[in-house]
Amino acid sequence: LPAVKIDMKGGGNGVVQIVSPSYDHEEDDMTEETKDANRITKLTIQKGTIPISLTMGIYDNHKILVDMTREEEVVCKGVVTVVVTTTGEIVSLTKCGGLAMSPEDMAACVHLAIGRAKEVEELLLSLDEAS
């Protein structure tokens, strides 16, 4: 997996740097400019727009289990993954498994995902302030 660095300085705008792995056998045919372009990709992002995912398992009369281990996932009757931004925008919602979910259970999953997204954003901002 490539290394990722997030810089949130500048009034809420951020830059994500993705450092791509390089392979010696491919670099022989590349110019220096191409090598540099393949190593680092910069994306500008706005604070509040970073998508954060949360996976939850549904088991035993619609109880919700967050961030399951492999063993816990096996006993769940269904799995829900919600991807949201810290502003509450739902980017993606996926449900796998045969257990039917009530609208209240689905809303609870979305609420938990938004809470996790805010926690992750606060962590990212505190890490950036410390550097």
C-alpha positions as YAML, in Angstrom:
chain: A
units: angstrom
residues:
- id: 1
  name: LEU
  ca: [0.00, 0.00, 0.00]
- id: 2
  name: PRO
  ca: [1.26, 3.49, -0.73]
- id: 3
  name: ALA
  ca: [2.16, 5.85, 2.10]
- id: 4
  name: VAL
  ca: [-0.27, 8.73, 2.63]
- id: 5
  name: LYS
  ca: [0.35, 12.12, 4.23]
- id: 6
  name: ILE
  ca: [-2.48, 14.57, 4.99]
- id: 7
  name: ASP
  ca: [-1.68, 18.26, 5.53]
- id: 8
  name: MET
  ca: [-4.73, 20.17, 6.86]
- id: 9
  name: LYS
  ca: [-3.06, 23.62, 7.14]
- id: 10
  name: GLY
  ca: [-4.46, 26.64, 5.40]
- id: 11
  name: GLY
  ca: [-7.90, 27.39, 6.85]
- id: 12
  name: GLY
  ca: [-9.52, 24.03, 6.29]
- id: 13
  name: ASN
  ca: [-8.02, 23.20, 2.91]
- id: 14
  name: GLY
  ca: [-5.78, 20.21, 2.90]
- id: 15
  name: VAL
  ca: [-3.37, 18.40, 0.66]
- id: 16
  name: VAL
  ca: [-3.17, 14.63, 0.49]
- id: 17
  name: GLN
  ca: [0.13, 13.27, -0.75]
- id: 18
  name: ILE
  ca: [0.08, 9.68, -1.96]
- id: 19
  name: VAL
  ca: [3.55, 8.26, -2.38]
- id: 20
  name: SER
  ca: [3.40, 5.48, -4.97]
- id: 21
  name: PRO
  ca: [5.70, 2.50, -4.68]
- id: 22
  name: SER
  ca: [8.38, 2.48, -7.37]
- id: 23
  name: TYR
  ca: [9.93, -0.51, -9.05]
- id: 24
  name: ASP
  ca: [13.53, -0.47, -10.26]
- id: 25
  name: HIS
  ca: [12.83, -2.44, -13.43]
- id: 26
  name: GLU
  ca: [10.27, 0.14, -14.57]
- id: 27
  name: GLU
  ca: [12.37, 3.18, -13.68]
- id: 28
  name: ASP
  ca: [15.05, 2.26, -16.24]
- id: 29
  name: ASP
  ca: [12.79, 3.42, -19.09]
- id: 30
  name: MET
  ca: [11.38, 6.52, -17.35]
- id: 31
  name: THR
  ca: [12.52, 10.12, -17.54]
- id: 32
  name: GLU
  ca: [13.21, 11.94, -14.26]
- id: 33
  name: GLU
  ca: [9.98, 13.91, -14.69]
- id: 34
  name: THR
  ca: [7.94, 10.72, -15.12]
- id: 35
  name: LYS
  ca: [9.62, 9.13, -12.10]
- id: 36
  name: ASP
  ca: [8.69, 12.13, -9.93]
- id: 37
  name: ALA
  ca: [5.09, 12.14, -11.22]
- id: 38
  name: ASN
  ca: [4.75, 8.45, -10.40]
- id: 39
  name: ARG
  ca: [6.09, 8.87, -6.87]
- id: 40
  name: ILE
  ca: [3.88, 11.63, -5.48]
- id: 41
  name: THR
  ca: [0.30, 12.55, -6.29]
- id: 42
  name: LYS
  ca: [-1.17, 15.62, -4.57]
- id: 43
  name: LEU
  ca: [-4.90, 16.07, -4.11]
- id: 44
  name: THR
  ca: [-6.46, 19.18, -2.59]
- id: 45
  name: ILE
  ca: [-9.31, 18.47, -0.18]
- id: 46
  name: GLN
  ca: [-11.67, 20.59, 1.88]
- id: 47
  name: LYS
  ca: [-12.06, 20.04, 5.62]
- id: 48
  name: GLY
  ca: [-15.26, 18.11, 6.20]
- id: 49
  name: THR
  ca: [-15.15, 16.29, 2.88]
- id: 50
  name: ILE
  ca: [-12.88, 13.36, 3.80]
- id: 51
  name: PRO
  ca: [-14.91, 10.16, 3.44]
- id: 52
  name: ILE
  ca: [-14.64, 7.93, 6.52]
- id: 53
  name: SER
  ca: [-16.08, 4.40, 6.63]
- id: 54
  name: LEU
  ca: [-17.45, 2.40, 9.52]
- id: 55
  name: THR
  ca: [-18.36, -1.28, 9.31]
- id: 56
  name: MET
  ca: [-20.91, -2.71, 11.72]
- id: 57
  name: GLY
  ca: [-22.27, -6.19, 12.30]
- id: 58
  name: ILE
  ca: [-25.91, -6.93, 13.09]
- id: 59
  name: TYR
  ca: [-26.61, -9.84, 15.43]
- id: 60
  name: ASP
  ca: [-28.97, -11.15, 18.14]
- id: 61
  name: ASN
  ca: [-32.22, -9.20, 17.74]
- id: 62
  name: HIS
  ca: [-30.77, -6.30, 15.79]
- id: 63
  name: LYS
  ca: [-27.90, -5.40, 18.13]
- id: 64
  name: ILE
  ca: [-25.10, -3.45, 16.43]
- id: 65
  name: LEU
  ca: [-21.45, -4.40, 16.83]
- id: 66
  name: VAL
  ca: [-18.89, -1.82, 15.63]
- id: 67
  name: ASP
  ca: [-15.44, -2.63, 14.20]
- id: 68
  name: MET
  ca: [-15.79, -6.39, 14.39]
- id: 69
  name: THR
  ca: [-12.98, -8.89, 14.54]
- id: 70
  name: ARG
  ca: [-13.02, -11.71, 11.99]
- id: 71
  name: GLU
  ca: [-14.49, -14.07, 14.59]
- id: 72
  name: GLU
  ca: [-17.26, -11.61, 15.49]
- id: 73
  name: GLU
  ca: [-18.12, -11.01, 11.85]
- id: 74
  name: VAL
  ca: [-18.69, -14.74, 11.30]
- id: 75
  name: VAL
  ca: [-21.51, -14.86, 13.90]
- id: 76
  name: CYS
  ca: [-23.26, -11.72, 12.65]
- id: 77
  name: LYS
  ca: [-26.45, -12.07, 10.63]
- id: 78
  name: GLY
  ca: [-25.57, -9.07, 8.45]
- id: 79
  name: VAL
  ca: [-22.90, -6.45, 7.88]
- id: 80
  name: VAL
  ca: [-23.42, -2.76, 7.15]
- id: 81
  name: THR
  ca: [-20.71, -0.40, 5.91]
- id: 82
  name: VAL
  ca: [-21.47, 3.30, 5.91]
- id: 83
  name: VAL
  ca: [-19.15, 5.89, 4.38]
- id: 84
  name: VAL
  ca: [-19.87, 9.49, 5.41]
- id: 85
  name: THR
  ca: [-18.23, 12.88, 5.59]
- id: 86
  name: THR
  ca: [-18.03, 14.82, 8.85]
- id: 87
  name: THR
  ca: [-20.76, 17.11, 7.52]
- id: 88
  name: GLY
  ca: [-23.13, 14.13, 7.53]
- id: 89
  name: GLU
  ca: [-23.21, 13.49, 3.79]
- id: 90
  name: ILE
  ca: [-23.69, 9.78, 3.05]
- id: 91
  name: VAL
  ca: [-21.15, 8.76, 0.41]
- id: 92
  name: SER
  ca: [-21.96, 5.05, 0.40]
- id: 93
  name: LEU
  ca: [-24.13, 2.59, 2.30]
- id: 94
  name: THR
  ca: [-23.78, -1.16, 1.80]
- id: 95
  name: LYS
  ca: [-25.65, -3.97, 3.57]
- id: 96
  name: CYS
  ca: [-24.70, -7.61, 3.16]
- id: 97
  name: GLY
  ca: [-26.43, -10.59, 4.69]
- id: 98
  name: GLY
  ca: [-29.98, -11.86, 4.98]
- id: 99
  name: LEU
  ca: [-31.13, -10.08, 8.14]
- id: 100
  name: ALA
  ca: [-33.75, -7.42, 7.45]
- id: 101
  name: MET
  ca: [-33.09, -4.06, 9.08]
- id: 102
  name: SER
  ca: [-35.61, -1.55, 10.31]
- id: 103
  name: PRO
  ca: [-35.29, 2.10, 9.27]
- id: 104
  name: GLU
  ca: [-34.41, 2.85, 12.92]
- id: 105
  name: ASP
  ca: [-31.52, 0.33, 12.85]
- id: 106
  name: MET
  ca: [-30.21, 1.78, 9.58]
- id: 107
  name: ALA
  ca: [-30.47, 5.33, 10.98]
- id: 108
  name: ALA
  ca: [-28.53, 4.19, 14.07]
- id: 109
  name: CYS
  ca: [-25.76, 2.85, 11.81]
- id: 110
  name: VAL
  ca: [-25.56, 6.15, 9.91]
- id: 111
  name: HIS
  ca: [-25.49, 8.08, 13.21]
- id: 112
  name: LEU
  ca: [-22.63, 5.91, 14.49]
- id: 113
  name: ALA
  ca: [-20.70, 6.42, 11.24]
- id: 114
  name: ILE
  ca: [-21.07, 10.22, 11.43]
- id: 115
  name: GLY
  ca: [-19.81, 10.15, 15.01]
- id: 116
  name: ARG
  ca: [-16.79, 8.07, 13.97]
- id: 117
  name: ALA
  ca: [-16.06, 10.41, 11.04]
- id: 118
  name: LYS
  ca: [-15.98, 13.40, 13.40]
- id: 119
  name: GLU
  ca: [-13.62, 11.53, 15.77]
- id: 120
  name: VAL
  ca: [-11.27, 10.66, 12.90]
- id: 121
  name: GLU
  ca: [-11.27, 14.22, 11.57]
- id: 122
  name: GLU
  ca: [-10.46, 15.60, 15.05]
- id: 123
  name: LEU
  ca: [-7.60, 13.11, 15.31]
- id: 124
  name: LEU
  ca: [-6.23, 14.11, 11.91]
- id: 125
  name: LEU
  ca: [-6.41, 17.79, 12.82]
- id: 126
  name: SER
  ca: [-4.70, 17.25, 16.18]
- id: 127
  name: LEU
  ca: [-1.92, 15.27, 14.49]
- id: 128
  name: ASP
  ca: [-1.41, 18.05, 11.97]
- id: 129
  name: GLU
  ca: [-1.29, 20.73, 14.72]
- id: 130
  name: ALA
  ca: [1.32, 18.69, 16.60]
- id: 131
  name: SER
  ca: [3.63, 18.56, 13.56]
...
